[in-house]
Short mmCIF file of C-alpha atoms in Angstrom, two decimals:
data_model
loop_
_atom_site.label_atom_id
_atom_site.label_comp_id
_atom_site.label_asym_id
_atom_site.label_seq_id
_atom_site.Cartn_x
_atom_site.Cartn_y
_atom_site.Cartn_z
CA ASP A 1108 -178.17 -150.83 39.65
CA ALA A 1109 -181.18 -149.02 38.21
CA LYS A 1110 -180.75 -145.63 36.61
CA THR A 1111 -182.45 -142.57 38.07
CA THR A 1112 -183.67 -139.34 36.49
CA GLN A 1113 -183.82 -136.06 38.39
CA PRO A 1114 -184.44 -132.46 37.33
CA PRO A 1115 -181.14 -130.55 37.09
CA SER A 1116 -182.21 -127.72 39.38
CA MET A 1117 -185.02 -126.42 41.58
CA ASP A 1118 -185.76 -123.34 43.64
CA CYS A 1119 -187.52 -123.19 46.99
CA ALA A 1120 -188.41 -120.33 49.32
CA GLU A 1121 -186.96 -120.46 52.79
CA GLY A 1122 -189.43 -121.96 55.28
CA ARG A 1123 -191.43 -123.74 52.59
CA ALA A 1124 -191.38 -127.44 51.82
CA ALA A 1125 -188.94 -128.57 49.14
CA ASN A 1126 -190.19 -131.53 47.10
CA LEU A 1127 -187.49 -133.20 45.03
CA PRO A 1128 -188.69 -135.81 42.52
CA CYS A 1129 -186.85 -138.84 41.20
CA ASN A 1130 -187.83 -141.32 38.51
CA HIS A 1131 -186.50 -144.86 38.72
CA SER A 1132 -188.79 -146.76 36.35
CA THR A 1133 -186.43 -149.75 35.98
CA ILE A 1134 -186.11 -150.40 39.70
CA SER A 1135 -186.23 -154.06 40.63
CA GLY A 1136 -187.89 -155.64 43.62
CA ASN A 1137 -184.83 -155.84 45.85
CA GLU A 1138 -183.49 -152.36 45.16
CA TYR A 1139 -183.72 -149.62 47.76
CA VAL A 1140 -184.05 -145.90 47.08
CA TYR A 1141 -181.34 -143.80 48.78
CA TRP A 1142 -181.00 -140.04 48.95
CA TYR A 1143 -177.76 -138.16 49.61
CA ARG A 1144 -176.90 -134.50 49.43
CA GLN A 1145 -173.69 -132.65 48.82
CA ILE A 1146 -173.11 -129.18 50.14
CA HIS A 1147 -170.49 -127.19 48.29
CA SER A 1148 -166.91 -128.34 48.95
CA GLN A 1149 -167.97 -131.26 51.15
CA GLY A 1150 -168.44 -135.00 50.57
CA PRO A 1151 -171.97 -136.35 50.03
CA GLN A 1152 -174.04 -136.96 53.14
CA TYR A 1153 -176.67 -139.66 53.63
CA ILE A 1154 -180.23 -138.38 54.14
CA ILE A 1155 -182.71 -141.24 54.04
CA HIS A 1156 -183.56 -144.50 52.30
CA GLY A 1157 -186.56 -146.78 51.78
CA LEU A 1158 -187.78 -149.87 49.99
CA LYS A 1159 -191.53 -149.46 49.50
CA ASN A 1160 -192.97 -147.79 52.58
CA ASN A 1161 -192.77 -144.06 53.16
CA GLU A 1162 -190.01 -143.10 55.57
CA THR A 1163 -189.36 -140.10 57.80
CA ASN A 1164 -186.38 -139.08 59.90
CA GLU A 1165 -185.09 -135.91 61.49
CA MET A 1166 -183.86 -134.58 58.16
CA ALA A 1167 -186.54 -135.45 55.62
CA SER A 1168 -189.42 -137.62 54.44
CA LEU A 1169 -189.32 -140.06 51.55
CA ILE A 1170 -192.47 -140.85 49.60
CA ILE A 1171 -192.28 -143.85 47.26
CA THR A 1172 -195.10 -144.49 44.80
CA GLU A 1173 -196.97 -147.75 45.02
CA ASP A 1174 -195.41 -149.06 41.79
CA ARG A 1175 -191.99 -147.91 43.10
CA LYS A 1176 -191.15 -146.26 39.81
CA SER A 1177 -190.70 -142.84 41.35
CA SER A 1178 -190.10 -141.16 44.69
CA THR A 1179 -190.08 -137.71 46.25
CA LEU A 1180 -187.76 -136.39 48.92
CA ILE A 1181 -189.45 -133.78 51.10
CA LEU A 1182 -187.58 -131.24 53.20
CA PRO A 1183 -190.51 -129.92 55.27
CA HIS A 1184 -189.16 -126.48 56.16
CA ALA A 1185 -186.23 -125.66 53.89
CA THR A 1186 -183.48 -123.40 55.22
CA LEU A 1187 -180.67 -121.62 53.42
CA ARG A 1188 -178.33 -124.36 54.66
CA ASP A 1189 -180.30 -126.92 52.64
CA THR A 1190 -178.93 -125.41 49.42
CA ALA A 1191 -177.04 -128.37 47.95
CA VAL A 1192 -177.01 -130.99 45.21
CA TYR A 1193 -179.39 -133.86 46.03
CA TYR A 1194 -178.72 -137.32 44.64
CA CYS A 1195 -181.28 -140.08 44.26
CA ILE A 1196 -179.76 -143.54 43.97
CA VAL A 1197 -181.26 -147.00 43.71
CA ARG A 1198 -179.29 -150.08 44.62
CA VAL A 1199 -179.62 -153.51 46.07
CA GLY A 1200 -179.88 -153.50 49.82
CA GLY A 1201 -177.28 -155.45 51.69
CA THR A 1202 -174.40 -154.79 49.36
CA GLY A 1203 -173.11 -151.86 51.35
CA GLY A 1204 -172.86 -149.62 48.34
CA PHE A 1205 -171.15 -151.72 45.70
CA LYS A 1206 -171.07 -149.87 42.42
CA THR A 1207 -173.40 -147.22 43.74
CA ILE A 1208 -174.03 -145.00 40.74
CA PHE A 1209 -174.45 -141.28 41.40
CA GLY A 1210 -176.05 -139.28 38.61
CA ALA A 1211 -175.86 -135.52 38.19
CA GLY A 1212 -178.47 -134.91 40.93
CA THR A 1213 -180.74 -131.91 41.50
CA ARG A 1214 -179.23 -128.61 42.52
CA LEU A 1215 -181.62 -127.11 45.08
CA PHE A 1216 -181.44 -123.36 45.67
CA VAL A 1217 -183.19 -122.19 48.83
CA LYS A 1218 -183.87 -118.47 48.62
CA ALA A 1219 -184.58 -116.02 51.43
CA ASP B 613 -169.64 -140.48 64.66
CA VAL B 614 -168.21 -142.20 61.64
CA LYS B 615 -165.16 -140.47 60.38
CA VAL B 616 -163.60 -140.80 56.95
CA THR B 617 -160.46 -138.78 56.53
CA GLN B 618 -158.40 -138.07 53.45
CA SER B 619 -154.74 -137.20 53.54
CA SER B 620 -154.97 -133.84 51.79
CA ARG B 621 -157.69 -131.35 50.91
CA TYR B 622 -155.64 -129.82 48.08
CA LEU B 623 -152.80 -131.30 46.07
CA VAL B 624 -150.82 -130.02 43.11
CA LYS B 625 -148.68 -132.45 41.12
CA ARG B 626 -146.78 -132.39 37.85
CA THR B 627 -147.55 -134.52 34.80
CA GLY B 628 -145.85 -137.91 35.06
CA GLU B 629 -145.54 -137.91 38.85
CA LYS B 630 -146.73 -140.84 40.91
CA VAL B 631 -149.52 -139.69 43.22
CA PHE B 632 -150.85 -141.38 46.36
CA LEU B 633 -154.20 -140.43 47.84
CA GLU B 634 -154.85 -141.92 51.25
CA CYS B 635 -158.18 -142.59 52.92
CA VAL B 636 -158.74 -143.80 56.48
CA GLN B 637 -162.01 -144.73 58.20
CA ASP B 638 -162.46 -145.40 61.90
CA MET B 639 -165.69 -147.45 61.95
CA ASP B 640 -164.34 -150.88 61.04
CA HIS B 641 -166.24 -150.79 57.74
CA GLU B 642 -165.68 -153.63 55.31
CA ASN B 643 -166.36 -151.64 52.14
CA MET B 644 -164.36 -148.69 50.85
CA PHE B 645 -164.70 -146.71 47.63
CA TRP B 646 -162.90 -144.14 45.51
CA TYR B 647 -164.86 -141.73 43.30
CA ARG B 648 -163.91 -138.77 41.22
CA GLN B 649 -166.23 -135.83 40.74
CA ASP B 650 -166.17 -133.50 37.75
CA PRO B 651 -168.55 -130.69 36.82
CA GLY B 652 -171.54 -131.99 34.89
CA LEU B 653 -170.53 -135.64 35.34
CA GLY B 654 -171.51 -136.28 38.96
CA LEU B 655 -169.59 -138.86 40.97
CA ARG B 656 -167.98 -141.68 39.04
CA LEU B 657 -166.73 -144.83 40.74
CA ILE B 658 -163.06 -145.63 40.15
CA TYR B 659 -162.47 -148.66 42.40
CA PHE B 660 -164.01 -150.27 45.42
CA SER B 661 -162.92 -152.83 47.97
CA TYR B 662 -165.05 -155.15 50.06
CA ASP B 663 -162.27 -156.60 52.18
CA VAL B 664 -158.58 -156.35 52.91
CA LYS B 665 -156.50 -157.06 49.80
CA MET B 666 -159.68 -157.31 47.70
CA LYS B 667 -160.49 -154.78 44.99
CA GLU B 668 -162.94 -154.40 42.16
CA LYS B 669 -162.91 -152.03 39.21
CA GLY B 670 -165.57 -149.39 39.06
CA ASP B 671 -166.64 -147.55 35.96
CA ILE B 672 -163.45 -145.58 35.23
CA PRO B 673 -160.42 -147.54 36.55
CA GLU B 674 -158.05 -146.68 33.70
CA GLY B 675 -154.97 -144.80 34.88
CA TYR B 676 -155.56 -145.70 38.52
CA SER B 677 -154.69 -148.50 40.91
CA VAL B 678 -155.61 -149.11 44.55
CA SER B 679 -154.21 -150.78 47.61
CA ARG B 680 -155.95 -152.09 50.71
CA GLU B 681 -153.42 -153.67 53.07
CA LYS B 682 -155.36 -152.80 56.24
CA LYS B 683 -159.08 -152.71 56.83
CA GLU B 684 -159.15 -149.04 57.77
CA ARG B 685 -157.02 -147.72 54.91
CA PHE B 686 -157.68 -147.54 51.16
CA SER B 687 -155.16 -145.88 48.89
CA LEU B 688 -155.67 -144.58 45.37
CA ILE B 689 -152.57 -144.47 43.19
CA LEU B 690 -152.04 -142.51 40.01
CA GLU B 691 -149.03 -144.25 38.49
CA SER B 692 -148.22 -141.40 36.10
CA ALA B 693 -150.43 -138.38 36.64
CA SER B 694 -151.93 -136.67 33.62
CA THR B 695 -153.76 -133.37 33.27
CA ASN B 696 -157.08 -135.17 32.61
CA GLN B 697 -156.84 -136.58 36.13
CA THR B 698 -157.30 -133.12 37.57
CA SER B 699 -160.44 -133.59 39.64
CA MET B 700 -162.05 -133.83 43.06
CA TYR B 701 -161.42 -137.27 44.57
CA LEU B 702 -163.83 -138.61 47.18
CA CYS B 703 -163.36 -141.62 49.41
CA ALA B 704 -166.27 -143.42 51.09
CA SER B 705 -166.83 -146.38 53.36
CA SER B 706 -169.80 -148.49 54.34
CA SER B 707 -170.64 -151.47 56.47
CA ARG B 708 -171.98 -154.82 55.35
CA GLN B 709 -173.65 -155.24 58.73
CA GLY B 710 -176.97 -153.90 59.92
CA GLY B 711 -179.82 -152.41 57.94
CA ARG B 712 -178.77 -148.97 56.80
CA ARG B 713 -175.75 -149.64 54.62
CA GLU B 714 -175.28 -146.04 53.63
CA GLN B 715 -171.93 -144.71 52.54
CA TYR B 716 -169.97 -142.23 54.60
CA PHE B 717 -167.84 -139.83 52.61
CA GLY B 718 -164.62 -138.02 53.34
CA PRO B 719 -164.18 -134.30 52.66
CA GLY B 720 -162.49 -134.85 49.31
CA THR B 721 -159.08 -134.10 47.81
CA ARG B 722 -158.91 -131.55 45.05
CA LEU B 723 -156.05 -132.67 42.81
CA THR B 724 -154.56 -130.43 40.17
CA VAL B 725 -152.10 -131.92 37.67
CA THR B 726 -150.05 -129.33 35.80
#
């Protein structure tokens, strides 16, 4: 699975959009980009995933660059409850998570 | 809703004890995983299983073993607990069917070995 690089921490004002970047320059053609988040003292929670098209769901939007070497997770209107560690992962689709590698992630602080 | 449960939220054991951590999922998922999480190191994969009685080593299997006798249950075993195994242990499951394939995580077990 490709390695990802994320900033260690970010701040965001409540009500503003939070844009979390991820670099995955060694991604291969059959690898998907997945985002999870982990709120303190809980297990990680799935947010969204994509292959090459931009994706949106009730939680967030995922923007993947045309060369697929980086992506951005967007929380459109961040709330205090979005304070968490956000993990960007790339892995082959269809394997159900074999050897999914979680890095250190980005710690997002949403401030009032 | 998918539910992944772990037998304990907090556990304290002595050095040298045999420790069993149990994980149960109720969604008939084929794949199950054990991770440990330590400050500054993120989640590290210990073992995973893609079917009953099947197991594969992850990145840090040393000092651990696993058992999967039933599809819904995946056990992590510390044969002789040591203080460097003090950590948060997270279990996850995922399906091999359908398009999403994301992992569902349990709440975690915080193990302290004294």
